GROMACS .gro file of C-alpha atoms in nm:
model
  198
    1MET     CA    1  -1.071   2.045   0.741
    2GLU     CA    2  -1.348   2.247   0.845
    3LEU     CA    3  -1.649   2.105   0.718
    4LYS     CA    4  -1.853   2.312   0.527
    5PHE     CA    5  -2.271   2.231   0.538
    6GLN     CA    6  -2.612   2.389   0.564
    7TYR     CA    7  -2.866   2.392   0.817
    8ASN     CA    8  -3.069   2.225   0.659
    9LYS     CA    9  -3.254   1.814   0.667
   10THR     CA   10  -3.140   1.749   0.317
   11THR     CA   11  -2.746   1.860   0.469
   12ILE     CA   12  -2.830   1.565   0.738
   13GLN     CA   13  -2.933   1.315   0.523
   14ASP     CA   14  -2.651   1.422   0.293
   15LEU     CA   15  -2.418   1.402   0.615
   16ASN     CA   16  -2.530   1.093   0.724
   17LYS     CA   17  -2.477   0.879   0.418
   18GLN     CA   18  -2.125   0.969   0.434
   19LEU     CA   19  -2.089   0.920   0.736
   20VAL     CA   20  -2.253   0.580   0.732
   21LEU     CA   21  -2.039   0.512   0.420
   22ARG     CA   22  -1.657   0.548   0.631
   23GLN     CA   23  -1.780   0.394   0.899
   24LYS     CA   24  -1.829   0.043   0.685
   25THR     CA   25  -1.528   0.172   0.490
   26LEU     CA   26  -1.281   0.212   0.787
   27PRO     CA   27  -1.315  -0.150   0.953
   28ILE     CA   28  -1.228  -0.301   0.607
   29LEU     CA   29  -0.931  -0.033   0.559
   30GLN     CA   30  -0.808  -0.093   0.867
   31LYS     CA   31  -0.734  -0.435   0.816
   32LYS     CA   32  -0.617  -0.365   0.533
   33GLU     CA   33  -0.330  -0.160   0.638
   34VAL     CA   34  -0.222  -0.392   0.920
   35ALA     CA   35  -0.216  -0.673   0.590
   36LEU     CA   36   0.047  -0.441   0.410
   37ARG     CA   37   0.206  -0.393   0.713
   38MET     CA   38   0.235  -0.793   0.750
   39GLU     CA   39   0.318  -0.824   0.410
   40VAL     CA   40   0.620  -0.499   0.367
   41LYS     CA   41   0.773  -0.710   0.732
   42GLU     CA   42   0.776  -1.027   0.492
   43HIS     CA   43   0.904  -0.923   0.201
   44ARG     CA   44   1.181  -0.755   0.407
   45LYS     CA   45   1.242  -1.041   0.611
   46ARG     CA   46   1.296  -1.219   0.267
   47PHE     CA   47   1.527  -0.977   0.139
   48ARG     CA   48   1.716  -0.999   0.422
   49LYS     CA   49   1.728  -1.342   0.342
   50ILE     CA   50   1.826  -1.333  -0.033
   51SER     CA   51   2.087  -1.103   0.070
   52ILE     CA   52   2.317  -1.255   0.283
   53GLU     CA   53   2.212  -1.536   0.048
   54HIS     CA   54   2.415  -1.313  -0.270
   55GLU     CA   55   2.673  -1.181  -0.045
   56GLU     CA   56   2.770  -1.561   0.023
   57LEU     CA   57   2.763  -1.628  -0.332
   58MET     CA   58   2.930  -1.318  -0.415
   59HIS     CA   59   3.248  -1.397  -0.220
   60LYS     CA   60   3.262  -1.709  -0.370
   61VAL     CA   61   3.254  -1.580  -0.707
   62VAL     CA   62   3.560  -1.324  -0.543
   63GLU     CA   63   3.727  -1.613  -0.409
   64GLN     CA   64   3.767  -1.710  -0.756
   65GLU     CA   65   3.829  -1.419  -0.973
   66GLY     CA   66   4.199  -1.491  -1.052
   67LEU     CA   67   4.028  -1.774  -1.235
   68TRP     CA   68   3.767  -1.614  -1.425
   69ASN     CA   69   3.977  -1.290  -1.566
   70GLU     CA   70   4.169  -1.612  -1.773
   71PHE     CA   71   3.847  -1.648  -1.957
   72PRO     CA   72   3.622  -1.426  -2.172
   73LYS     CA   73   3.238  -1.421  -2.093
   74ILE     CA   74   3.094  -1.660  -2.133
   75LEU     CA   75   2.793  -1.637  -1.964
   76PHE     CA   76   2.468  -1.355  -2.071
   77ILE     CA   77   2.134  -1.268  -1.970
   78ASP     CA   78   1.916  -1.328  -2.267
   79SER     CA   79   1.530  -1.230  -2.087
   80VAL     CA   80   1.440  -1.148  -1.774
   81LYS     CA   81   1.033  -1.191  -1.778
   82ILE     CA   82   0.893  -1.044  -1.535
   83GLU     CA   83   0.473  -1.017  -1.453
   84GLN     CA   84   0.234  -0.781  -1.278
   85GLU     CA   85   0.051  -0.993  -0.942
   86LYS     CA   86  -0.167  -0.801  -0.700
   87ILE     CA   87  -0.123  -0.871  -0.291
   88ILE     CA   88  -0.353  -0.711  -0.115
   89GLY     CA   89  -0.502  -0.504  -0.394
   90VAL     CA   90  -0.137  -0.354  -0.516
   91LYS     CA   91   0.010  -0.443  -0.845
   92VAL     CA   92   0.429  -0.556  -0.792
   93PRO     CA   93   0.660  -0.715  -1.060
   94VAL     CA   94   0.669  -0.996  -0.948
   95LEU     CA   95   0.988  -1.249  -1.135
   96LYS     CA   96   0.862  -1.572  -1.313
   97ASP     CA   97   1.180  -1.658  -1.499
   98ILE     CA   98   1.520  -1.543  -1.624
   99ASP     CA   99   1.662  -1.727  -1.953
  100PHE     CA  100   2.067  -1.756  -2.000
  101LYS     CA  101   2.229  -1.741  -2.324
  102MET     CA  102   2.584  -1.886  -2.315
  103ALA     CA  103   2.897  -1.755  -2.605
  104ASP     CA  104   2.989  -2.037  -2.861
  105PHE     CA  105   3.260  -2.165  -2.712
  106SER     CA  106   3.424  -2.537  -2.720
  107TRP     CA  107   3.425  -2.687  -2.367
  108TRP     CA  108   3.745  -2.931  -2.471
  109HIS     CA  109   3.973  -2.582  -2.414
  110TYR     CA  110   3.850  -2.481  -2.099
  111PRO     CA  111   3.878  -2.657  -1.719
  112ALA     CA  112   3.654  -2.955  -1.527
  113TRP     CA  113   3.485  -2.626  -1.298
  114LEU     CA  114   3.348  -2.431  -1.541
  115PRO     CA  115   3.019  -2.605  -1.527
  116THR     CA  116   3.014  -2.561  -1.160
  117GLY     CA  117   3.138  -2.217  -1.192
  118ILE     CA  118   2.878  -2.131  -1.434
  119HIS     CA  119   2.559  -2.254  -1.198
  120LEU     CA  120   2.737  -2.015  -0.936
  121LEU     CA  121   2.696  -1.732  -1.166
  122LYS     CA  122   2.393  -1.815  -1.277
  123GLN     CA  123   2.259  -1.796  -0.903
  124VAL     CA  124   2.442  -1.435  -0.844
  125LEU     CA  125   2.263  -1.338  -1.145
  126ARG     CA  126   1.930  -1.494  -1.047
  127LEU     CA  127   1.953  -1.361  -0.692
  128GLU     CA  128   2.044  -1.036  -0.761
  129ILE     CA  129   1.747  -0.978  -1.000
  130GLU     CA  130   1.523  -1.117  -0.723
  131VAL     CA  131   1.678  -0.842  -0.515
  132GLU     CA  132   1.662  -0.597  -0.699
  133VAL     CA  133   1.247  -0.704  -0.793
  134LEU     CA  134   1.189  -0.768  -0.411
  135GLU     CA  135   1.355  -0.383  -0.359
  136GLN     CA  136   1.070  -0.257  -0.605
  137GLN     CA  137   0.783  -0.482  -0.426
  138ILE     CA  138   0.841  -0.312  -0.079
  139GLU     CA  139   0.850  -0.013  -0.212
  140LEU     CA  140   0.512  -0.024  -0.361
  141LEU     CA  141   0.382  -0.236  -0.083
  142ASN     CA  142   0.537   0.055   0.170
  143ARG     CA  143   0.416   0.298  -0.035
  144ALA     CA  144   0.041   0.179  -0.033
  145ARG     CA  145   0.051   0.069   0.314
  146LYS     CA  146   0.126   0.510   0.411
  147LYS     CA  147  -0.165   0.579   0.210
  148THR     CA  148  -0.375   0.288   0.347
  149THR     CA  149  -0.261   0.471   0.652
  150GLN     CA  150  -0.299   0.800   0.606
  151LYS     CA  151  -0.673   0.732   0.495
  152VAL     CA  152  -0.758   0.527   0.777
  153ASN     CA  153  -0.662   0.860   1.010
  154LEU     CA  154  -0.804   1.126   0.802
  155TYR     CA  155  -1.175   0.888   0.837
  156GLU     CA  156  -1.058   0.813   1.240
  157LYS     CA  157  -0.950   1.117   1.336
  158GLU     CA  158  -1.088   1.451   1.112
  159GLN     CA  159  -1.391   1.313   0.946
  160ILE     CA  160  -1.640   1.054   1.098
  161PRO     CA  161  -1.541   1.309   1.372
  162ALA     CA  162  -1.617   1.648   1.172
  163MET     CA  163  -1.953   1.497   1.043
  164GLN     CA  164  -2.062   1.343   1.391
  165GLU     CA  165  -2.057   1.675   1.487
  166ALA     CA  166  -2.164   1.841   1.232
  167ILE     CA  167  -2.510   1.648   1.223
  168LEU     CA  168  -2.539   1.714   1.608
  169LYS     CA  169  -2.514   2.109   1.516
  170ILE     CA  170  -2.744   2.116   1.272
  171LYS     CA  171  -2.954   1.911   1.448
  172ARG     CA  172  -2.947   2.137   1.755
  173PHE     CA  173  -3.039   2.411   1.543
  174LEU     CA  174  -3.296   2.261   1.393
  175GLU     CA  175  -3.469   2.196   1.751
  176ASP     CA  176  -3.355   2.550   1.822
  177LYS     CA  177  -3.572   2.652   1.547
  178GLU     CA  178  -3.821   2.465   1.607
  179ASN     CA  179  -3.860   2.565   1.971
  180ILE     CA  180  -3.867   2.896   1.860
  181SER     CA  181  -4.121   2.867   1.630
  182LYS     CA  182  -4.372   2.694   1.867
  183ALA     CA  183  -4.296   2.980   2.198
  184ALA     CA  184  -4.400   3.197   1.883
  185GLN     CA  185  -4.667   3.020   1.793
  186LYS     CA  186  -4.796   3.033   2.212
  187ILE     CA  187  -4.699   3.446   2.257
  188THR     CA  188  -4.945   3.461   1.921
  189LYS     CA  189  -5.192   3.259   2.037
  190LYS     CA  190  -5.173   3.409   2.384
  191ARG     CA  191  -5.155   3.757   2.283
  192LEU     CA  192  -5.459   3.653   2.047
  193GLU     CA  193  -5.654   3.495   2.329
  194ARG     CA  194  -5.654   3.876   2.503
  195GLU     CA  195  -5.731   4.037   2.234
  196ALA     CA  196  -6.058   3.876   2.238
  197GLU     CA  197  -6.122   3.866   2.536
  198VAL     CA  198  -6.116   4.228   2.519
   0.00000   0.00000   0.00000
């Protein structure tokens, strides 16, 4: 990205302001990037743990699939409460609660293991929803981390060096212009002195 500027003192002042702002912002962005990277790492760790737990519970449910096929569907998800929370400045969905609904049926006509099975199904459904929410959190946090990394790189590798170089070029140009002006004045003064002597 080529920085466009004019060779004057006003441009130096503007560039200095922008440079100072970016130099103050850069450490904050770097800390945010590190924090987001750690948060993504922690979320991935939680995701793996919950995924393994979900697979183990699903294995138990599948083992008893024959028993479940004998009974009609009796457990339903009534509502899922998901709220938005900020994690390091990034809005992410957070699972707050899941309400389950039971179909109307008589407990007397079903086996004694059914309450335990229903509890197991609730756990499986809760973990499935948690996995989905965690996937969304990871995606949003990772996207924010990438944007922050891009901004850090933009400031660190492009904008700050370009502004420093532009300020230096302008200062040199103005110094050269001043030196030429002084030299021209000296030459004019000497010429006037010689003409006055004659």
